[in-house]
Amino acid sequence: MMKIQVPFFRAELNEQEVEEVVATLRSGWLTSGPKVRRFEQEFAAAVGAPHAVAVNSCTAALHLAVEALGLKPGQAVLVPTMTFAATAEVVRYMGAIPILVDCDPLTTNMDLGDAARKLARLKSGQLANALPQGLQAAGIMPVHVGGMMMNIEALQNFSTGQGLWVVEDAAHGFPAAWRRTPEERWQRCGEGTAAASCFSFYANKTITTGEGGMAVTDDAALAERMRLMSLHGLSHDAWERYSGGGSWDYKIIAPGYKYNLTDIAASLGIHQLARAEEMRREREGIARRYSEALSDVGEIELPIEDVNRVHSWHLFPIKLRLERLSISRNVFIEKLKEAGVGCSVHWRPLHLHPYYRETFGWRPEDFPVATAVWERLISLPLFPGICDNEFEHVVHTVKGLCAQHAR
Ligand SMILES: Cc1ncc(COP(=O)(O)O)c(C=O)c1O
């Protein structure tokens, strides 16, 4: 019998997407042009935001957002320790300092209680000993881990109370929504949920352009600054020239970056966007099947569901109950790999990476929840188009390993 190999993720592009890319190549317009404009407009409408700026990654979107908000050296930003490199590194790009925050044990989203504690200790000069003195907190950058949104009301109360701007790292957050109660309407991620919300279209994300990202905002001036800085800080007339309208002349207004998305990439984005909800439902169906099939496995904890969330289901992270197992998470992953099951971990928390530990003096005990929970995390394969035999193989392997290594 052939051994089944289940990848952690498999991109599935349809014929329309392939044809749109080919049509773009044939049109001769390869860089930012009409398809990017269309993608921006359609994405803005999909999340319910007035302005959208397409860029070549979510990292670029996050960088543009904090730059446009005026982040400066000597300022600090609250960043979850449970995130990818990008969220904190853009703070460093500006010469500012990320103040890492512990996570909620169930969702692994940022814990606002710990954010308040970290701020209080920052103000009294008792935070990590390698932090510079006199830092002023300017903002907060929440991440909706795996596409399960944080409570936006609690986040906004916190940020308003502390006088902080919010830049949402919504790399996993499309399409996603939250509501306070079932009686209230859904608020989509990006629909006024932050000063700027930044999405990723990296290959394995909920929709993809290969590499790509989008910053959305309600604020016209912020959008204008992000757009300016996304293309060398060139003036408006330069943008028109770029899209075929303007003159040969341009003015450099600021030393910007080269972050613009291409029409080739946007060609994928337009069609991925149109089937984003269909793909989300498919992932939701797979997630529910996993939860059902694994519900009686006492050695693992499953991701939670909440009636007040539309979950994008970018990830399906299980947590091992290590006290009931005789093997570690790393050995569990090795054994999944041997059985042909691809998986990942989201994430080794930032405070356990050499750069953040050594530069700012963070210690594991500053983040007790993240330090303990990350040793238990495994993300299982979750993507539209996973075959029944692949799904069954993942379930069978996880169950088998738990039974074999139960204490
Ligand atoms: C939470 C989070 N933020 C930001 C990013 C960066 O996205 P991109 O690769 O589009 O820059 C990722 C990518 O995996 C992510 O998981």
PDB file of C-alpha atoms in Angstrom, residues 55-66 84-90 93 141 169 171 198-201 211-214 259:
ATOM      1  CA  VAL A  55       1.161  45.911  -0.834  1.00  0.00           C
ATOM      2  CA  ASN A  56       3.512  42.986  -1.361  1.00  0.00           C
ATOM      3  CA  SER A  57       3.187  41.495   2.162  1.00  0.00           C
ATOM      4  CA  CYS A  58       1.388  41.851   5.464  1.00  0.00           C
ATOM      5  CA  THR A  59       4.752  42.790   6.966  1.00  0.00           C
ATOM      6  CA  ALA A  60       4.908  45.751   4.567  1.00  0.00           C
ATOM      7  CA  ALA A  61       1.334  46.726   5.520  1.00  0.00           C
ATOM      8  CA  LEU A  62       2.220  46.632   9.233  1.00  0.00           C
ATOM      9  CA  HIS A  63       5.345  48.712   8.629  1.00  0.00           C
ATOM     10  CA  LEU A  64       3.434  51.313   6.620  1.00  0.00           C
ATOM     11  CA  ALA A  65       0.726  51.470   9.299  1.00  0.00           C
ATOM     12  CA  VAL A  66       3.087  52.165  12.204  1.00  0.00           C
ATOM     13  CA  PHE A  84       5.088  35.673  14.062  1.00  0.00           C
ATOM     14  CA  ALA A  85       8.308  37.703  13.653  1.00  0.00           C
ATOM     15  CA  ALA A  86       6.599  40.395  11.555  1.00  0.00           C
ATOM     16  CA  THR A  87       4.423  41.979  14.270  1.00  0.00           C
ATOM     17  CA  ALA A  88       7.366  42.980  16.441  1.00  0.00           C
ATOM     18  CA  GLU A  89      10.029  43.576  13.802  1.00  0.00           C
ATOM     19  CA  VAL A  90       8.130  46.487  12.203  1.00  0.00           C
ATOM     20  CA  TYR A  93      12.149  49.143  11.934  1.00  0.00           C
ATOM     21  CA  MET A 141      -0.816  45.491  17.893  1.00  0.00           C
ATOM     22  CA  ASP A 169      -2.209  42.239  12.680  1.00  0.00           C
ATOM     23  CA  ALA A 171      -2.709  38.243   8.828  1.00  0.00           C
ATOM     24  CA  CYS A 198      -3.240  44.509   7.977  1.00  0.00           C
ATOM     25  CA  PHE A 199      -3.973  41.282   6.085  1.00  0.00           C
ATOM     26  CA  SER A 200      -1.664  38.664   4.555  1.00  0.00           C
ATOM     27  CA  PHE A 201      -2.034  36.929   1.200  1.00  0.00           C
ATOM     28  CA  GLU A 211       3.048  37.028  -1.661  1.00  0.00           C
ATOM     29  CA  GLY A 212       0.851  40.011  -0.830  1.00  0.00           C
ATOM     30  CA  GLY A 213      -0.885  42.067   1.790  1.00  0.00           C
ATOM     31  CA  MET A 214      -3.429  44.823   2.345  1.00  0.00           C
ATOM     32  CA  TYR A 259       6.103  47.782  -1.250  1.00  0.00           C
TER      33      TYR A 259
END
